[in-house]
Coordinates of C-alpha atoms in Angstrom, one line a residue:
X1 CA -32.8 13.4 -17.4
X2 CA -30.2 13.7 -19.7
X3 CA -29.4 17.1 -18.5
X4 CA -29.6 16.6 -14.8
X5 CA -26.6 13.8 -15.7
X6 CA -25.0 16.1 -17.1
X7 CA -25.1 18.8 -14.3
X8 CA -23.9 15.8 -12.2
X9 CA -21.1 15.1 -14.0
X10 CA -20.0 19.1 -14.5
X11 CA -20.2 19.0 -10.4
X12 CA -17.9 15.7 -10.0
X13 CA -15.3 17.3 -12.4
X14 CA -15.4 21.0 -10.5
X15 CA -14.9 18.7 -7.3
X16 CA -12.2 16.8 -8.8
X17 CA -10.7 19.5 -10.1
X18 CA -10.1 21.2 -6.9
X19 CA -9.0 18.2 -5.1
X20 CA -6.2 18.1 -8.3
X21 CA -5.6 21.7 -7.6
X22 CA -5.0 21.6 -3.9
X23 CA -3.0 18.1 -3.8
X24 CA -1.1 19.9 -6.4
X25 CA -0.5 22.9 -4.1
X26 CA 1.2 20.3 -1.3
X27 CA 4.9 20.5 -0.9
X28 CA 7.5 18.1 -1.7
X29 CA 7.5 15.5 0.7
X30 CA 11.3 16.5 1.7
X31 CA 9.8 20.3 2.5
X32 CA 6.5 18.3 3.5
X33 CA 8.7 16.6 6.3
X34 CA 10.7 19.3 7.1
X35 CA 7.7 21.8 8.1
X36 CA 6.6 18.5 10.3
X37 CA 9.9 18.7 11.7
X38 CA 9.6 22.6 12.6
X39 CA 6.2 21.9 13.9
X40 CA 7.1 19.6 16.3
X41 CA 9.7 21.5 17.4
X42 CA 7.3 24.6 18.1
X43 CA 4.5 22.4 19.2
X44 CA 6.7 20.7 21.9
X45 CA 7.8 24.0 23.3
X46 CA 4.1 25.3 23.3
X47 CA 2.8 22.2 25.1
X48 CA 5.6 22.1 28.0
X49 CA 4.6 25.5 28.5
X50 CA 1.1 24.9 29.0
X51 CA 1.6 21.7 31.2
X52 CA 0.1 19.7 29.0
X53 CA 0.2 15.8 30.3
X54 CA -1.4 12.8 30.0
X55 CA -1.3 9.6 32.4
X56 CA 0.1 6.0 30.4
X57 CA -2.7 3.6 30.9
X58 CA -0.7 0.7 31.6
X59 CA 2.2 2.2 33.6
X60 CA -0.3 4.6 35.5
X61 CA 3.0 6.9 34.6
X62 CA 2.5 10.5 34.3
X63 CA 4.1 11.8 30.8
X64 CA 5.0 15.3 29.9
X65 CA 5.6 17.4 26.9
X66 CA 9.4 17.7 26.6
X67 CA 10.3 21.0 25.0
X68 CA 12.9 19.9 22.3
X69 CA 13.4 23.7 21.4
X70 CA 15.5 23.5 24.9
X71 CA 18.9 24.2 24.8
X72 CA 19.0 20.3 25.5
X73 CA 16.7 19.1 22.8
X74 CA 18.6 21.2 20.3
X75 CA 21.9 19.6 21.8
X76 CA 20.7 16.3 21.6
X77 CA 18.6 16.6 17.9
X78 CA 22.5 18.1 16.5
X79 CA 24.2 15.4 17.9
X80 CA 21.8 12.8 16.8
X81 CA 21.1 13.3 13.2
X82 CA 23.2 10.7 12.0
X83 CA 22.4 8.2 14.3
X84 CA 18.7 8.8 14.0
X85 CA 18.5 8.1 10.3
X86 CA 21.1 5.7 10.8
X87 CA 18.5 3.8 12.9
X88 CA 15.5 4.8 10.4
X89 CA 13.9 1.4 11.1
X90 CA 12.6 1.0 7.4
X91 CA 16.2 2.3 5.8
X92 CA 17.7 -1.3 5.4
X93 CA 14.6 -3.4 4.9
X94 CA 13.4 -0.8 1.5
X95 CA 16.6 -0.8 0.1
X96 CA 16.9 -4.7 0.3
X97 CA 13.4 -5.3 -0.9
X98 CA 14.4 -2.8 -3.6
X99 CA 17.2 -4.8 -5.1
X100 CA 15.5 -8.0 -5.2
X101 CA 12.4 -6.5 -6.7
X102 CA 14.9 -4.6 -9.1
X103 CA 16.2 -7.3 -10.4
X104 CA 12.5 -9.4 -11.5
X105 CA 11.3 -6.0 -12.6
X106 CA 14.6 -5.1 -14.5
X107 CA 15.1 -8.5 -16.2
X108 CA 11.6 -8.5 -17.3
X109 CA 10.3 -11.1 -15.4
X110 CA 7.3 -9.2 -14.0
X111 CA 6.7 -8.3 -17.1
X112 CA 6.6 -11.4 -19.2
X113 CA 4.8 -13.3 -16.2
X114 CA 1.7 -11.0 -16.2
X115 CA 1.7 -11.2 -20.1
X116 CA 1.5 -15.0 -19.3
X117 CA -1.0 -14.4 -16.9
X118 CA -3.7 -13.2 -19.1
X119 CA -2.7 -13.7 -22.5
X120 CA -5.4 -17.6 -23.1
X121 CA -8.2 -16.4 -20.8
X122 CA -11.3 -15.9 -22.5
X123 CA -14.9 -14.9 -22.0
X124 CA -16.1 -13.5 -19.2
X125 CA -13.8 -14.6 -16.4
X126 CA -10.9 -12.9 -17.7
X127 CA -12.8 -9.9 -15.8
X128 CA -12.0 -11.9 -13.0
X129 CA -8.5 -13.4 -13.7
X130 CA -7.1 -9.5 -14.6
X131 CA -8.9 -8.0 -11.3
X132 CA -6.8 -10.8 -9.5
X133 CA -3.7 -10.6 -11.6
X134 CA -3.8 -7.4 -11.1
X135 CA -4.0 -7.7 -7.0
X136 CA -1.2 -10.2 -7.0
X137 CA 1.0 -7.3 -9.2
X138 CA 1.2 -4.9 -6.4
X139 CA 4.6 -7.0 -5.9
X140 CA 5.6 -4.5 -8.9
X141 CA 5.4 -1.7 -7.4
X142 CA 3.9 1.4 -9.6
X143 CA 5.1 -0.4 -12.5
X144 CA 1.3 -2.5 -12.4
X145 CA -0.8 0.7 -12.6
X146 CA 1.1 1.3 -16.3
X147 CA 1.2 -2.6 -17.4
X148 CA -2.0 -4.1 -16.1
X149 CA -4.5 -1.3 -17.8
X150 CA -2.4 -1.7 -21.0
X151 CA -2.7 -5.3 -21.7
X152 CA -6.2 -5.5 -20.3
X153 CA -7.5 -2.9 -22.7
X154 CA -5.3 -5.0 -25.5
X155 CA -7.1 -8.4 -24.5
X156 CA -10.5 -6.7 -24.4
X157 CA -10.0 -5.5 -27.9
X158 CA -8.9 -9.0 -29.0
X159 CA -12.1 -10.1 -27.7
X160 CA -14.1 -7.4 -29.4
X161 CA -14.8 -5.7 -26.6
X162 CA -14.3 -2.6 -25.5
X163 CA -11.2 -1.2 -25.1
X164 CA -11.6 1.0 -22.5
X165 CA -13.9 -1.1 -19.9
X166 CA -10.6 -3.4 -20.2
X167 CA -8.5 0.0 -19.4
X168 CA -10.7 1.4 -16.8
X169 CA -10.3 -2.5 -15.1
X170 CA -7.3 -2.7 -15.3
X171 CA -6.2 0.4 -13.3
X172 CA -8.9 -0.1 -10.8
X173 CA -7.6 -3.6 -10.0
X174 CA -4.6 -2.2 -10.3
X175 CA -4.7 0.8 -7.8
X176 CA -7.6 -0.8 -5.7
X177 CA -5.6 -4.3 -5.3
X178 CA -1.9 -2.2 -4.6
X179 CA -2.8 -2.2 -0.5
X180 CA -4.0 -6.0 -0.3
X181 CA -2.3 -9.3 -0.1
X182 CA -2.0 -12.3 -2.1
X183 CA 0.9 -12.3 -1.6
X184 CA 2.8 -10.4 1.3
X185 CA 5.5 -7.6 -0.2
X186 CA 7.4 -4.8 0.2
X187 CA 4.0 -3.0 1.9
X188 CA 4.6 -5.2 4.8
X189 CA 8.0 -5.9 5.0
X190 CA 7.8 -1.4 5.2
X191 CA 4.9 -1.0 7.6
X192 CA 5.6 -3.9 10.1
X193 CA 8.7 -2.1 12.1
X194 CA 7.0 1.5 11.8
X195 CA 3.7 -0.2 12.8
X196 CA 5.7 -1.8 16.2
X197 CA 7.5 1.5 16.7
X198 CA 3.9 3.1 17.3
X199 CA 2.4 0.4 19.0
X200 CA 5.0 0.6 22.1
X201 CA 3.9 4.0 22.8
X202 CA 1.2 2.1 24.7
X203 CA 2.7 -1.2 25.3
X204 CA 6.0 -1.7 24.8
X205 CA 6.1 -5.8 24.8
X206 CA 3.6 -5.5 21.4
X207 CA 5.0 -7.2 18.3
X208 CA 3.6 -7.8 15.4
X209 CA 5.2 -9.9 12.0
X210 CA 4.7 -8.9 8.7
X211 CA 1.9 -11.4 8.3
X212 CA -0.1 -9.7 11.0
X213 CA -2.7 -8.7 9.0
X214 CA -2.2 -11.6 6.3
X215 CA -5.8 -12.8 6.6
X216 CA -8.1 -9.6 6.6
X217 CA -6.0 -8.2 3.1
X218 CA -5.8 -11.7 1.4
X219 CA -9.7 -11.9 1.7
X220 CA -9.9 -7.9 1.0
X221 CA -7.9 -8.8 -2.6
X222 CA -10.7 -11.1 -3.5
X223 CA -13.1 -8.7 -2.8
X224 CA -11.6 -5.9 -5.1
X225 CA -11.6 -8.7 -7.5
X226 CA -15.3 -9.5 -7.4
X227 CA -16.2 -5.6 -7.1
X228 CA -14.1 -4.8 -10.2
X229 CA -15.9 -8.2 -12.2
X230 CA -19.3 -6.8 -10.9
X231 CA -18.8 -3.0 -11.8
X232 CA -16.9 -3.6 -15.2
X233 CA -19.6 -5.6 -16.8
X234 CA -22.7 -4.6 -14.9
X235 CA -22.0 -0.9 -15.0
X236 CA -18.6 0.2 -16.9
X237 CA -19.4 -2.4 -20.4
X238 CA -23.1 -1.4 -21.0
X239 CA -22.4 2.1 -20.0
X240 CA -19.5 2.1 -22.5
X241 CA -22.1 0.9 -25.5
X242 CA -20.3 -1.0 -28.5
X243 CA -16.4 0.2 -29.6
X244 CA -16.4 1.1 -33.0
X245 CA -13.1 2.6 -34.5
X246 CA -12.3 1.9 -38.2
X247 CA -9.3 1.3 -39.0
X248 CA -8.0 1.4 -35.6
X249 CA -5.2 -1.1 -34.7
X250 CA -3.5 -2.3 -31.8
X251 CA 0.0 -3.8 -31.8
X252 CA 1.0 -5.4 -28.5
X253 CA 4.6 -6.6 -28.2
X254 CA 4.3 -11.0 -27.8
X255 CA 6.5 -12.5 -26.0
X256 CA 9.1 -14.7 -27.5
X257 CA 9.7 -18.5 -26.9
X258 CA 12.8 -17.1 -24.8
X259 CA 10.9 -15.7 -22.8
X260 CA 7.8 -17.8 -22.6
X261 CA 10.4 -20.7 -21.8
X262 CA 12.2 -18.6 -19.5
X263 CA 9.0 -17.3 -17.4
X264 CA 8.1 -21.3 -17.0
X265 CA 11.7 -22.1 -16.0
X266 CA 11.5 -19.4 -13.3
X267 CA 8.1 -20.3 -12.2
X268 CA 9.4 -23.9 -11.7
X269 CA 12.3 -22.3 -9.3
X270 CA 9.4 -20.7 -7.8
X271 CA 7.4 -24.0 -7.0
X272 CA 10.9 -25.5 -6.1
X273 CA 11.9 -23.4 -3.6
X274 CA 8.8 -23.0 -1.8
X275 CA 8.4 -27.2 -1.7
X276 CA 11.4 -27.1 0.1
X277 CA 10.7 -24.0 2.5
X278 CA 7.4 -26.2 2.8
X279 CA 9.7 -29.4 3.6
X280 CA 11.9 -28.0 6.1
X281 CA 8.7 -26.5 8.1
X282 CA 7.1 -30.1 8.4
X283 CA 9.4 -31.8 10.7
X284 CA 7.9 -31.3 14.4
X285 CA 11.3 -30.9 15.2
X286 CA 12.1 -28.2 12.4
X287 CA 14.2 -25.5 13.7
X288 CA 12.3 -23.3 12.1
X289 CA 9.7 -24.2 14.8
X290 CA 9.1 -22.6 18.3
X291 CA 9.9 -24.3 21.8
X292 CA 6.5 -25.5 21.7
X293 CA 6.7 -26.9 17.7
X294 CA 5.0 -24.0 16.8
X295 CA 5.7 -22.3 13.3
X296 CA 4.0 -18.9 14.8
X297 CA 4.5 -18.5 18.7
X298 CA 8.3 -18.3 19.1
X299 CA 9.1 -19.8 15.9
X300 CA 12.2 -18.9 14.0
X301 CA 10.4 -19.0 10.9
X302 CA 8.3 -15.7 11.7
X303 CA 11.3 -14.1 12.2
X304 CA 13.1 -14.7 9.1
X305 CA 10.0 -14.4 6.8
X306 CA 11.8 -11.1 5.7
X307 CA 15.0 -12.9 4.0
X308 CA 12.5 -15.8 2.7
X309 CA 10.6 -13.3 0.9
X310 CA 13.9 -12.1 -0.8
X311 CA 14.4 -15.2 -1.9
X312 CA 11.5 -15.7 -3.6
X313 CA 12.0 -12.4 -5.8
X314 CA 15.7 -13.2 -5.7
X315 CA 15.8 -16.6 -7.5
X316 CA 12.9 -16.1 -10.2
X317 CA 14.7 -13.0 -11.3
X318 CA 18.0 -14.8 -11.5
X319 CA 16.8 -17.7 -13.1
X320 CA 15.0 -15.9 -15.6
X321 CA 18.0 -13.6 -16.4
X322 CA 20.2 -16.4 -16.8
X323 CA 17.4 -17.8 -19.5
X324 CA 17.1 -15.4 -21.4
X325 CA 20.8 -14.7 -21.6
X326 CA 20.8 -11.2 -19.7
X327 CA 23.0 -12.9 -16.9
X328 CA 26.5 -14.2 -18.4
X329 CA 28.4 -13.5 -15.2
X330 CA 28.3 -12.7 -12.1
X331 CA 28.8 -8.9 -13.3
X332 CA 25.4 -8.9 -15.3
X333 CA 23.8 -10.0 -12.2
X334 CA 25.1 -6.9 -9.8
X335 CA 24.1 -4.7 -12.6
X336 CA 20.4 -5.4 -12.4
X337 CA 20.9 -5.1 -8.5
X338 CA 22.2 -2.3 -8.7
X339 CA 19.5 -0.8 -11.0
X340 CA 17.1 -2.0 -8.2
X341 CA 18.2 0.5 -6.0
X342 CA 17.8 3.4 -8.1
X343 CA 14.4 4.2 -7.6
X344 CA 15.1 4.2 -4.1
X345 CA 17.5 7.7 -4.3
X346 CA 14.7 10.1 -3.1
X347 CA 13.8 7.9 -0.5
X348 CA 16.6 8.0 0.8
X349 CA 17.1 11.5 0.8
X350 CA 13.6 12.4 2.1
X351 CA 14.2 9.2 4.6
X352 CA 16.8 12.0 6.4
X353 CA 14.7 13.8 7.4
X354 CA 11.7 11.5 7.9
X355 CA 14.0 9.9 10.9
X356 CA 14.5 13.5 12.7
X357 CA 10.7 14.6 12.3
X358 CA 9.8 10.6 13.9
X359 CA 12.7 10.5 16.4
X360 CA 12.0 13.9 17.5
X361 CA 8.2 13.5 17.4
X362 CA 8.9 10.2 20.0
X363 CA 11.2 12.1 22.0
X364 CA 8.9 14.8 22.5
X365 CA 6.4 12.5 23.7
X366 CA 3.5 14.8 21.3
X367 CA 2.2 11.4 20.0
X368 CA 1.8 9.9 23.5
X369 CA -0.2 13.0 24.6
X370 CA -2.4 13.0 21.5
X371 CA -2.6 9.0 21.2
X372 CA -3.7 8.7 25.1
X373 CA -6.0 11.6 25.5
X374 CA -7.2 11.1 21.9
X375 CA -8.2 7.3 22.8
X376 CA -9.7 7.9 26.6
X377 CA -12.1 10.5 24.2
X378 CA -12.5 7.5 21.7
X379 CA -13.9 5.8 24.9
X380 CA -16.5 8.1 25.9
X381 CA -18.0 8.5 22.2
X382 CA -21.8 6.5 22.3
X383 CA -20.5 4.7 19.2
X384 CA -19.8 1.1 18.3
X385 CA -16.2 -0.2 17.8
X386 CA -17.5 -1.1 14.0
X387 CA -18.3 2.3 13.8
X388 CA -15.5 3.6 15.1
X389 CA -13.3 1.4 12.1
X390 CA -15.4 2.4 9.2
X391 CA -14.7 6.1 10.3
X392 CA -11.4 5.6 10.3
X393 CA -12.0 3.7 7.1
X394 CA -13.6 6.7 5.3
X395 CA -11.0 9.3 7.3
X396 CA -7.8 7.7 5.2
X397 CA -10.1 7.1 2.3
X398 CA -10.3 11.2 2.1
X399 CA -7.0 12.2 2.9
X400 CA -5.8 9.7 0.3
X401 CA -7.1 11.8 -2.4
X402 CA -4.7 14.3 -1.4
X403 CA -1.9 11.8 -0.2
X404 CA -1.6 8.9 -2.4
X405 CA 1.7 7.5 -1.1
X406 CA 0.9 4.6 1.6
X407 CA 4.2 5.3 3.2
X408 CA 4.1 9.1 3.6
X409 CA 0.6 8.9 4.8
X410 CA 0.8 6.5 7.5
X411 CA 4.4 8.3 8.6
X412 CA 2.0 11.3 9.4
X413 CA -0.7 9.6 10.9
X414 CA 0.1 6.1 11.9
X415 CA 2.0 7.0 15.2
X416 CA -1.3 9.1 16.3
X417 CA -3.7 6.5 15.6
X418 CA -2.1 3.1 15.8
X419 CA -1.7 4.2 19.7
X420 CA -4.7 6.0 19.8
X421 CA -7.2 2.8 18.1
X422 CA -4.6 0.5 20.8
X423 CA -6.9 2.8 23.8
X424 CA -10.1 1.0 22.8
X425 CA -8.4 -2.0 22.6
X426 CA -7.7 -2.6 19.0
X427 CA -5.3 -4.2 17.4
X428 CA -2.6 -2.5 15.6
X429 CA -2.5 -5.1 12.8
X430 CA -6.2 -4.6 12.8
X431 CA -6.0 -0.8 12.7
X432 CA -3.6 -1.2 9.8
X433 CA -5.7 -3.7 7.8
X434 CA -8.3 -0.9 7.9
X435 CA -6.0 1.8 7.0
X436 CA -4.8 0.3 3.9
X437 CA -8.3 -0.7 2.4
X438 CA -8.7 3.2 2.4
X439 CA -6.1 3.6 0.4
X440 CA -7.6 0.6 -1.8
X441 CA -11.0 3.0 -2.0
X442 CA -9.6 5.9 -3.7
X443 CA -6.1 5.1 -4.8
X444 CA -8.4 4.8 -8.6
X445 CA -10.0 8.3 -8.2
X446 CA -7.1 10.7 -7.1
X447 CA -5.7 12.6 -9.6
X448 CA -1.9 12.5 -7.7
X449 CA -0.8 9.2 -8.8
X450 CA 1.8 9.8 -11.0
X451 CA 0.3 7.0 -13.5
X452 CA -3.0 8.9 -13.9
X453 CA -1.4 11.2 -16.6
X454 CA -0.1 7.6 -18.4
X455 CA -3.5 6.6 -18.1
X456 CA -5.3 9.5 -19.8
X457 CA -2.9 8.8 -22.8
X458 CA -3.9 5.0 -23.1
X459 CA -7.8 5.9 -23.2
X460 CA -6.4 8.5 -26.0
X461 CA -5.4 5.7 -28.0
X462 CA -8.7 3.8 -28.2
X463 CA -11.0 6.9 -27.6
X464 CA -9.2 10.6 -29.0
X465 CA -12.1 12.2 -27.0
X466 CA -11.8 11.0 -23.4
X467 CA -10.7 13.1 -21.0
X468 CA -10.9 13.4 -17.2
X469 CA -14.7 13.2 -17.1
X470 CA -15.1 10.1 -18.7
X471 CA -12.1 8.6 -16.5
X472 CA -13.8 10.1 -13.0
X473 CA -16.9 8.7 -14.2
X474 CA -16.0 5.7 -15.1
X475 CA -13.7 4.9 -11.9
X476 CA -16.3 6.3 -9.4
X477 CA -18.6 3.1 -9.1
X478 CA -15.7 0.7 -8.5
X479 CA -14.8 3.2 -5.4
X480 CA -18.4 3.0 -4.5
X481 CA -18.5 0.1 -4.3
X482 CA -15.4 -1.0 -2.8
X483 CA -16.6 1.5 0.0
X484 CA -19.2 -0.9 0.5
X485 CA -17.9 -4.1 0.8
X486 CA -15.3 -3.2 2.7
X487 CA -17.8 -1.8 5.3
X488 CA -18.9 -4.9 5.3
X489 CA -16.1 -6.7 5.4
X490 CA -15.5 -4.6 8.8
X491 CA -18.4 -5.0 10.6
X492 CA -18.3 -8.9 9.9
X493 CA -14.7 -9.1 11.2
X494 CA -15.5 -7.1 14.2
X495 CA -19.1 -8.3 15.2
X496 CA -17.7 -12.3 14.5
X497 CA -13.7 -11.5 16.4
X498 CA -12.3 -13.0 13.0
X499 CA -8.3 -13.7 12.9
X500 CA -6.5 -10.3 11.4
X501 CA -3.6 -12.1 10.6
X502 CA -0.8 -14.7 12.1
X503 CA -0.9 -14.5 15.8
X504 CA -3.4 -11.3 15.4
X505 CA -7.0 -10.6 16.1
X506 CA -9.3 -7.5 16.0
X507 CA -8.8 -6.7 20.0
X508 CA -5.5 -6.6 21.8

């Protein structure tokens, strides 16, 4: 027996290995985009040479291939470039998110909160309360797959448990949690436009909010919450066996009453604001209401979710700045903005040429082609529409191991299949919902996040001996069985036509 598991596990490293290997072996994603780009370019002359059409299901229009290696396409891509990353539709919206996120992150208020978060829970439901902590964190960006495994293996030490069961929850939650939502974020605010953009290859009147798909991913965060509880100390604990390290100590940095008093003070502003954004909203005759006294169809308020939502990273980071006496002036203040834009240089770089590969990929009408003819073949397929989702499900769930940014992915994919899932009726914010628990599957498991190395070194301080295999094994039942509760979770929403989101439903 023993050496049958250990046969298993010398197969799930050589596997492992070579998906590290290979992901390691893809480009940049500037050169990534910019073979896309050349691609497209060929591909577009190829296809208007073969007469290659397809006929819009709504408009009964006939659409061709238009070769943008023409004379004219070349004209038009030269004379363009500007204006087509100038009109990158996620440009602004990134960079804004950016500087209000910058500024919580920068100031430390992400920080202390989470530490405030977890630091008095005890027994067995702080399993649960770091699985959700950890869902609610994806508001930090990255920064959560570094924190959250770090104080959770610090707490389960505390407690005298082990370490590393604390670790390995912590980055599952972490990772598995990043593509849900508590609370909506900077995944929405990014998706939403691109998701629009794809959806009026089919129908152009299609609009979705950025709390389209509210519903299915706040229930989804829940659900990574209970899986993680379940796995850590059903499977991961007992697996793990009793920590035993003389002499081994772990120093975590407490907060100070600044900052304890601080994090309150800007949780209060918090509360505040959102009474009053509550307040306003109550009057029937708000005029953040619709025509109709609506606060969904028509209403203002759907439209300006985006700046609300800055607001509420913008005034706890300010608050707590000004607590703990990082903001003097109005000077100190821009200078944590401005670091919040930072991390966004090489987006903005590689956003240059991501415009030209999607502008010239629309213009070409490629996607339209694929998306149409891809769903009429979706049609004839003897399979349910459940089954059709969990395929998908598994589809993104693979190419993540290879891909783990949400954004590059979908910017490859998500203007073939948004339209092409839009043919057999479902709904973008639906399609969406499903694409982003397959990122939550593996986003544990693949070996190209960037805070897999971090995490290898935080094992290495509780355990000298861990290495990959103990990680891969460790991490593998949480994406089992987040695989299976999620199929679940689709067949339910699809069999019973649940809400997706505000104003959103499984079918169009």
């Amino acid at each position: 027996m023993e050496n049958q598991a250990t046969e298993n596990n010398g197969k799930l490293k050589g596997v492992l290995a070579k998906v590290e290997y290979w992901g390691n072996k893809m480009p940049h994603p500037l050169l990534l985009f910019t073979y896309l780009l050349g691609i497209v370019f060929v591909l577009s002359f190829i296809m208007s040479k073969m007469g290659i059409t397809t006929v819009h299901p709504s408009t009964g229009e006939t659409i061709n291939v238009i070769n943008m290696l023409s004379i004219e396409g070349l004209i038009d891509f030269m004379k363009n470039f500007v204006s087509n990353f100038q009109g990158f539709a996620v440009l602004g919206i990134c960079l804004t998110i950016g500087v209000v996120t910058g500024l919580c992150d920068n100031t430390g208020f992400f920080t202390s909160a989470i530490q405030m978060s977890l630091g008095n829970v005890k027994g067995n439901i702080v399993v649960f309360v770091i699985a959700i902590i950890a869902c609610i964190a994806n508001q930090t960006s990255e920064a959560a797959f570094v924190l959250i495994p770090a104080i959770a293996g610090a707490i389960f030490y505390g407690m005298g448990r082990h370490p590393l069961a604390g670790v390995f929850l912590g980055y599952a939650s972490a990772c598995s949690g990043f593509s849900t939502s508590i609370l909506p974020g900077s995944a929405e605010v990014f998706l939403t436009p691109l998701i629009n953009e794809s959806a009026h290859m089919i129908d152009e009147s299609y609009n979705m909010s950025i709390l389209g798909s509210y519903f299915f991913l706040f229930v989804s965060a829940f659900l990574v919450a209970g899986v993680a509880t379940f796995v850590t100390v059903k499977i991961v604990e007992p697996r793990l066996g009793t920590y035993s390290q003389p002499g081994m100590e772990v120093k975590t940095s407490d907060l100070t009453d600044v900052q304890k008093s601080a994090t309150k003070k800007a949780g209060i502003a918090v509360l505040v604001y959102l009474v009053i954004l509550i307040g306003i909203c109550i009057p029937k005759s708000s005029f953040l209401r619709g025509a109709g006294g609506s606060l969904i169809d028509g209403a203002p308020l759907m439209d300006c979710l985006v700046f609300f939502l800055l607001l509420l990273f913008f005034i706890p980071g300010i608050v707590y700045g000004k607590a703990t006496g990082q903001i003097k002036k109005a000077g100190d203040a821009a200078n944590f903005l401005y670091d919040g834009v930072k991390p966004f240089a090489p987006f903005i770089v590689n956003a240059m040429i991501i415009a030209q590969f999607l502008k010239i990929f629309d213009k070409s009408n490629i996607g339209k082609v694929i998306a149409i003819n891809g769903g009429q073949w979706l049609k004839t397929l003897p399979l349910p529409s459940w089954m059709i989702a969990i395929a998908f499900l598994l589809l993104i769930a693979l190419i993540n191991l290879m891909i783990a940014s949400v954004t590059t992915k979908y910017l490859i994919f998500g203007p073939i299949f948004i339209p092409m899932l839009m043919q057999i009726g479902m709904n973008p914010a639906f399609t969406i919902a499903v694409y982003r628990l397959g990122d939550c599957v593996t986003n544990n498991l693949t070996p190209m996040m960037p805070a897999f190395i971090i995490l290898l070194g935080t094992c290495q301080k509780y355990d000298k001996k861990c290495g990959m295999g103990t990680i891969f094994s460790n991490m593998l039942p949480y994406t089992i069985g987040l695989f299976l509760i999620f199929v679940v979770q689709i067949v339910l929403w699809v069999v019973l036509n649940l809400p997706v989101g505000v104003g959103t439903g499984v079918w169009l």
